[in-house]
Amino acid sequence: LAAYRTDEGQPWVLPVVKKVEQMIANDNSLNHEYLPILGLPEFRANASRIALGDDSPAIKENWIGSVQSLGGTGALRIGAEFLRRWYNGNNNTATPVYISAPSWENHNSVFVDAGFKDIRTYHYWDAAKRGLDLQGLLDDMGKAPEFSIFILHACAHNPTGTDPTPDQWKQIAAVMKRRFLFPFFDSAYQGFASGSLDKDAWAVRYFVSEGFELFCAQSFSKNFGLYNERVGNLTVVGKDADNVQRVLSQMEKIVRTTWSNPPSQGARIVATTLSSPQLFAEWKDNVKTMADRVLLMRSELRSRLESLGTPGTWNHITEQIGMFSFTGLNPKQVEYMIKEKHIYLMASGRINMCGLTTKNLDYVAKSIHEAVTKIQ
Amino acid sequence: SSWWSHVEMGPPDPILGVTEAFKRDTNSKKMNLGVGAYRDDNGKPYVLNCVRKAEAMIAAQKMDKEYLPIAGLADFTRASAELALGENSEAFKSGRYVTVQGISGTGSLRIGANFLQRFFKSSRDVYLPKPSWGNHTPIFRDAGLQLQAYRYYDPKTCSLDFSGAMDDISKIPEKSIILLHACAHNPTGVDPRQEQWKELAAMVKKRNLLVYFDMAYQGFASGDINRDAWAVRYFIEQGINVIVSQSYAKNMGLYGERAGAFMVICSDAEEAKRVESQLKILIRPMYSNPPLNGARIASIILNTPDLRKEWLMEVKGMADRIISMRTQLVSNLKKEGSSHNWQHITDQIGMFCFTGLKPEQVERLIKEFSIYMTKDGRISVAGVTSGNVGYLAHAIHQVTK
């Protein structure tokens, strides 16, 4: 599973998290009572605020709702269950759901298990040019049946690390508006991708400013390092407060039969952090530490490959963003890396940048060089 | 225009909704007898000492926050199985079981329901006792199963309608699913006696039914974890391969930490492995992997001899306080001059008591006395204290005389 590693190859509990956990442990007024069905109110409000921005008009007008969920997966699942029941008619399992090719492999299962019968892919990764296949993507959206649901990665696309530029997002939004397509954002890496929360939320906020009703499944696993506490949030953006209230009331029913109410520990940590200006600043700093390390590993890997004269172009390593990189290695080359060099990457050529350290950069670069020159 | 114009406002959740209405009430005498969360004799939430100690141990260990496996914390699931089955259980020792960590009782029930929907092809029907926990029906329905019922509670006697239950169960089509509450039946507090459990076991065996035990109160009912698990263990000894959902919300006071487990008793360890692989495939698209905190607390308690001993004493303490509140409620009702027979209050067991109050009477209790409970007349005895039991008796007498 994808998790951040330090330069020593170790897991990293964020300093701000350690601090807040100590505060929680020392607070004898806290107990283990049930949270409300939709979760800890301070968590929900702050989590959505992080995604949409402090000055979001949607928040000011109360057009938003939040459902605390078990990680990003849980948020996706609750959103999917809701859409299957209430979107595009009642219990319309035939509404097409479009998932990028490739995508996180669990996306498919989430929507299948939620009851959708027609899951399709949309063009995304162009293997030849090692970048976004924008034209293919726009064509697919242009041809998609009206009202189809599109799963969009808010930033740091998993597994390719390739995101649309703001200009490309604008084109995507224009088509989706024209075709009445529903945007369901998966935001698992806000802050972790570029180091800036606002920059990583640009796409979601742009869609909100364009008047879309949308869902955004947020994960705090990576940007808070709270993997095993299962902290997530489904942000619902609607057209008015009344609609959102009714949506939330139906979300409650779905939550009640799935997990009743969400776990409190992780939500408390996040809520405490986000609602204190000082802790919030510390957190942003911790997030930037992680993002910067990944960015450094990217630039160091690229420069080594270019120095070695490894055949091919390697700018995609630094143009891609987030935890993963689609190296462009083919399955045979990947097999070489695994068997001969003991470097583990996915058959797709996806590498977890967090696995790189200053100690192993040379070895990894040389190994990639060998794989590319020896194996075609 | 909005996508959601046609979305109806959902009805407020009957159980958790009671607490929300209670919170809004400004009457100083108000009582929350709605949601089943234990309260001490001061009406306050109770964090167990063994839980605090386990938390201190966890803080000192400074562990990382890496993802748990999909099936959860292994030390927890193994200890959970042993708690349910007993350390001398053949099923436990042979390894012919699989236990996965679930999101407390609800999540564990849901995993089981989804598993049945996908793999139990003989029937779509789940037979629930009448009445059952309100959330059972929507859980199984959302999982894609159908609900049926068997007689259970006799409103005339406020106790078990055993002959009715046996009669209905004898007619359940073979290979259907039957859900049984292992102990401290929710909402009635009415449990079968051991002789009755034996007859139930023989009947479900005869009808070849798949038995799903919901065990949310082990230890909390009688104060004795072995006694409360007796039915589950007896059924297994009779060769019935049950499935079980467990919760640590009440017996360890871990409510909001969502610690629970779902277990399948299998023919052998090899079958258990195959079942486990399918459970993981169900869990991953729901929430990927479970939350650590509650499971780790529970695991430390169960696996550390001193803490386990302390826990057993504390859970008995909670059970004893509830039993004493039942006794005091009955004696206070007599003092009020009530002519009704309130014996069922002390005959019933566990957190809940089916008072026998009618919806109109419940309505009056809420409106006139600020005493909150669910419409079916169920009270959470845990919400009763020596300080308010007199007020409660008085109010009940007023609406029933």
mmCIF file of C-alpha atoms in Angstrom, chain A residues 1-3 5 11 13 17 21 28 31-34 37 70 73-74 77 82-83 85-87 89-90 104-106 109-110 113 147 180 182 213 215 221-222 225-230 239 243 245-247 249-250 256-265, chain B residues 1-11 13 15-16 35-37 39 45 47 51-52 55 63-68 103 106-107 110 114 118 133 135 138-139 142 249-250 253-258 281-282 284-293 297:
data_model
loop_
_atom_site.group_PDB
_atom_site.id
_atom_site.type_symbol
_atom_site.label_atom_id
_atom_site.label_comp_id
_atom_site.label_asym_id
_atom_site.label_seq_id
_atom_site.Cartn_x
_atom_site.Cartn_y
_atom_site.Cartn_z
ATOM 1 C CA LEU A 1 0.000 0.000 0.000
ATOM 2 C CA ALA A 2 1.101 3.526 -0.669
ATOM 3 C CA ALA A 3 2.534 5.295 2.311
ATOM 4 C CA ARG A 5 8.632 7.133 3.813
ATOM 5 C CA PRO A 11 7.237 5.598 8.206
ATOM 6 C CA VAL A 13 4.273 10.177 12.174
ATOM 7 C CA VAL A 17 0.095 14.674 14.959
ATOM 8 C CA GLU A 21 -2.270 13.065 20.200
ATOM 9 C CA ASN A 28 -9.422 13.846 30.742
ATOM 10 C CA ASN A 31 -14.323 10.004 26.356
ATOM 11 C CA HIS A 32 -15.156 7.360 23.778
ATOM 12 C CA GLU A 33 -18.822 8.148 23.199
ATOM 13 C CA TYR A 34 -20.418 7.658 19.800
ATOM 14 C CA ILE A 37 -23.835 9.449 12.326
ATOM 15 C CA LEU A 70 -13.642 5.707 6.840
ATOM 16 C CA THR A 73 -12.377 4.716 0.265
ATOM 17 C CA GLY A 74 -15.256 5.070 2.689
ATOM 18 C CA ARG A 77 -18.325 4.259 -1.199
ATOM 19 C CA PHE A 82 -25.948 7.644 -2.638
ATOM 20 C CA LEU A 83 -25.570 8.201 -6.374
ATOM 21 C CA ARG A 85 -29.976 5.380 -5.079
ATOM 22 C CA TRP A 86 -30.705 9.003 -5.927
ATOM 23 C CA TYR A 87 -28.856 10.193 -9.006
ATOM 24 C CA GLY A 89 -33.674 8.823 -11.240
ATOM 25 C CA ASN A 90 -34.321 6.456 -8.395
ATOM 26 C CA TRP A 104 -6.563 3.284 -8.680
ATOM 27 C CA GLU A 105 -7.649 -0.321 -8.992
ATOM 28 C CA ASN A 106 -10.163 -0.115 -6.148
ATOM 29 C CA SER A 109 -14.847 -2.344 -7.110
ATOM 30 C CA VAL A 110 -16.290 0.558 -5.141
ATOM 31 C CA ASP A 113 -20.258 -3.102 -5.126
ATOM 32 C CA PHE A 147 -25.668 12.451 -16.891
ATOM 33 C CA PHE A 180 -24.510 17.331 -17.951
ATOM 34 C CA PHE A 182 -21.489 14.541 -12.851
ATOM 35 C CA GLU A 213 -23.062 20.095 -8.136
ATOM 36 C CA PHE A 215 -18.931 15.196 -4.718
ATOM 37 C CA SER A 221 -4.371 9.241 5.181
ATOM 38 C CA LYS A 222 -1.411 10.699 3.308
ATOM 39 C CA GLY A 225 -0.088 10.416 7.806
ATOM 40 C CA LEU A 226 -3.114 8.986 9.607
ATOM 41 C CA TYR A 227 -3.383 5.895 7.431
ATOM 42 C CA ASN A 228 -4.688 3.416 9.977
ATOM 43 C CA GLU A 229 -7.075 5.799 11.704
ATOM 44 C CA ARG A 230 -9.267 5.898 8.566
ATOM 45 C CA LYS A 239 -27.179 24.308 -5.524
ATOM 46 C CA ASN A 243 -31.127 20.336 -1.369
ATOM 47 C CA GLN A 245 -29.931 19.034 3.806
ATOM 48 C CA ARG A 246 -32.081 16.441 2.126
ATOM 49 C CA VAL A 247 -29.033 14.824 0.584
ATOM 50 C CA SER A 249 -30.409 13.057 5.559
ATOM 51 C CA GLN A 250 -30.259 10.288 2.991
ATOM 52 C CA ARG A 256 -26.256 3.869 9.438
ATOM 53 C CA THR A 257 -26.333 0.501 7.677
ATOM 54 C CA THR A 258 -22.645 0.550 6.729
ATOM 55 C CA TRP A 259 -20.824 1.555 9.906
ATOM 56 C CA SER A 260 -23.436 3.420 12.023
ATOM 57 C CA ASN A 261 -21.061 6.223 12.997
ATOM 58 C CA PRO A 262 -17.389 6.826 12.213
ATOM 59 C CA PRO A 263 -14.294 6.323 14.397
ATOM 60 C CA SER A 264 -13.424 9.280 16.566
ATOM 61 C CA GLN A 265 -9.666 9.231 17.144
ATOM 62 C CA SER B 1 -32.183 23.199 -11.197
ATOM 63 C CA SER B 2 -30.602 20.579 -9.001
ATOM 64 C CA TRP B 3 -29.922 16.880 -9.289
ATOM 65 C CA TRP B 4 -31.405 16.490 -5.851
ATOM 66 C CA SER B 5 -34.822 18.131 -6.139
ATOM 67 C CA HIS B 6 -36.526 14.757 -5.881
ATOM 68 C CA VAL B 7 -34.492 13.559 -2.882
ATOM 69 C CA GLU B 8 -36.819 13.174 0.065
ATOM 70 C CA MET B 9 -35.945 14.274 3.553
ATOM 71 C CA GLY B 10 -35.053 11.082 5.393
ATOM 72 C CA PRO B 11 -36.893 10.348 8.620
ATOM 73 C CA ASP B 13 -33.031 7.866 12.918
ATOM 74 C CA ILE B 15 -32.519 5.495 18.030
ATOM 75 C CA LEU B 16 -29.803 8.077 17.634
ATOM 76 C CA VAL B 35 -29.316 5.161 22.925
ATOM 77 C CA GLY B 36 -27.630 2.221 24.496
ATOM 78 C CA ALA B 37 -24.548 3.744 26.014
ATOM 79 C CA ARG B 39 -23.683 5.639 32.217
ATOM 80 C CA PRO B 45 -20.089 8.279 30.416
ATOM 81 C CA VAL B 47 -14.213 5.283 30.490
ATOM 82 C CA VAL B 51 -9.017 1.254 28.725
ATOM 83 C CA ARG B 52 -7.101 4.210 30.159
ATOM 84 C CA GLU B 55 -4.178 3.879 26.096
ATOM 85 C CA MET B 63 3.980 3.304 17.096
ATOM 86 C CA ASP B 64 3.578 4.322 13.498
ATOM 87 C CA LYS B 65 0.269 4.751 11.717
ATOM 88 C CA GLU B 66 0.729 2.313 8.886
ATOM 89 C CA TYR B 67 -2.341 0.740 7.341
ATOM 90 C CA LEU B 68 -3.721 -2.355 9.017
ATOM 91 C CA ILE B 103 -16.529 -1.422 12.326
ATOM 92 C CA THR B 106 -22.928 -2.586 12.736
ATOM 93 C CA GLY B 107 -19.948 -2.931 10.438
ATOM 94 C CA ARG B 110 -22.901 -5.622 7.440
ATOM 95 C CA ASN B 114 -22.845 -8.796 2.301
ATOM 96 C CA ARG B 118 -22.792 -13.043 -2.293
ATOM 97 C CA TRP B 133 -32.762 -4.116 16.926
ATOM 98 C CA ASN B 135 -31.043 -1.335 12.461
ATOM 99 C CA PRO B 138 -32.092 -1.917 6.944
ATOM 100 C CA ILE B 139 -28.644 -3.525 7.230
ATOM 101 C CA ASP B 142 -29.229 -2.754 1.983
ATOM 102 C CA ALA B 249 -18.779 -0.753 22.118
ATOM 103 C CA LYS B 250 -20.577 -1.605 25.340
ATOM 104 C CA GLY B 253 -16.988 1.274 26.486
ATOM 105 C CA LEU B 254 -15.256 1.789 23.150
ATOM 106 C CA TYR B 255 -18.328 3.121 21.360
ATOM 107 C CA GLY B 256 -16.828 5.777 19.109
ATOM 108 C CA GLU B 257 -13.684 3.795 18.412
ATOM 109 C CA ARG B 258 -15.705 1.234 16.432
ATOM 110 C CA ILE B 281 -12.678 -8.732 -1.259
ATOM 111 C CA LEU B 282 -15.899 -7.412 0.287
ATOM 112 C CA ARG B 284 -11.692 -3.433 0.429
ATOM 113 C CA PRO B 285 -14.294 -1.508 -1.634
ATOM 114 C CA MET B 286 -16.119 -0.467 1.541
ATOM 115 C CA TYR B 287 -13.345 1.237 3.472
ATOM 116 C CA SER B 288 -10.093 -0.518 2.466
ATOM 117 C CA ASN B 289 -8.952 -1.490 5.959
ATOM 118 C CA PRO B 290 -10.279 -0.898 9.477
ATOM 119 C CA PRO B 291 -9.399 1.770 12.072
ATOM 120 C CA LEU B 292 -6.671 0.800 14.473
ATOM 121 C CA ASN B 293 -7.294 2.682 17.672
ATOM 122 C CA ILE B 297 -7.046 -0.932 22.910
#
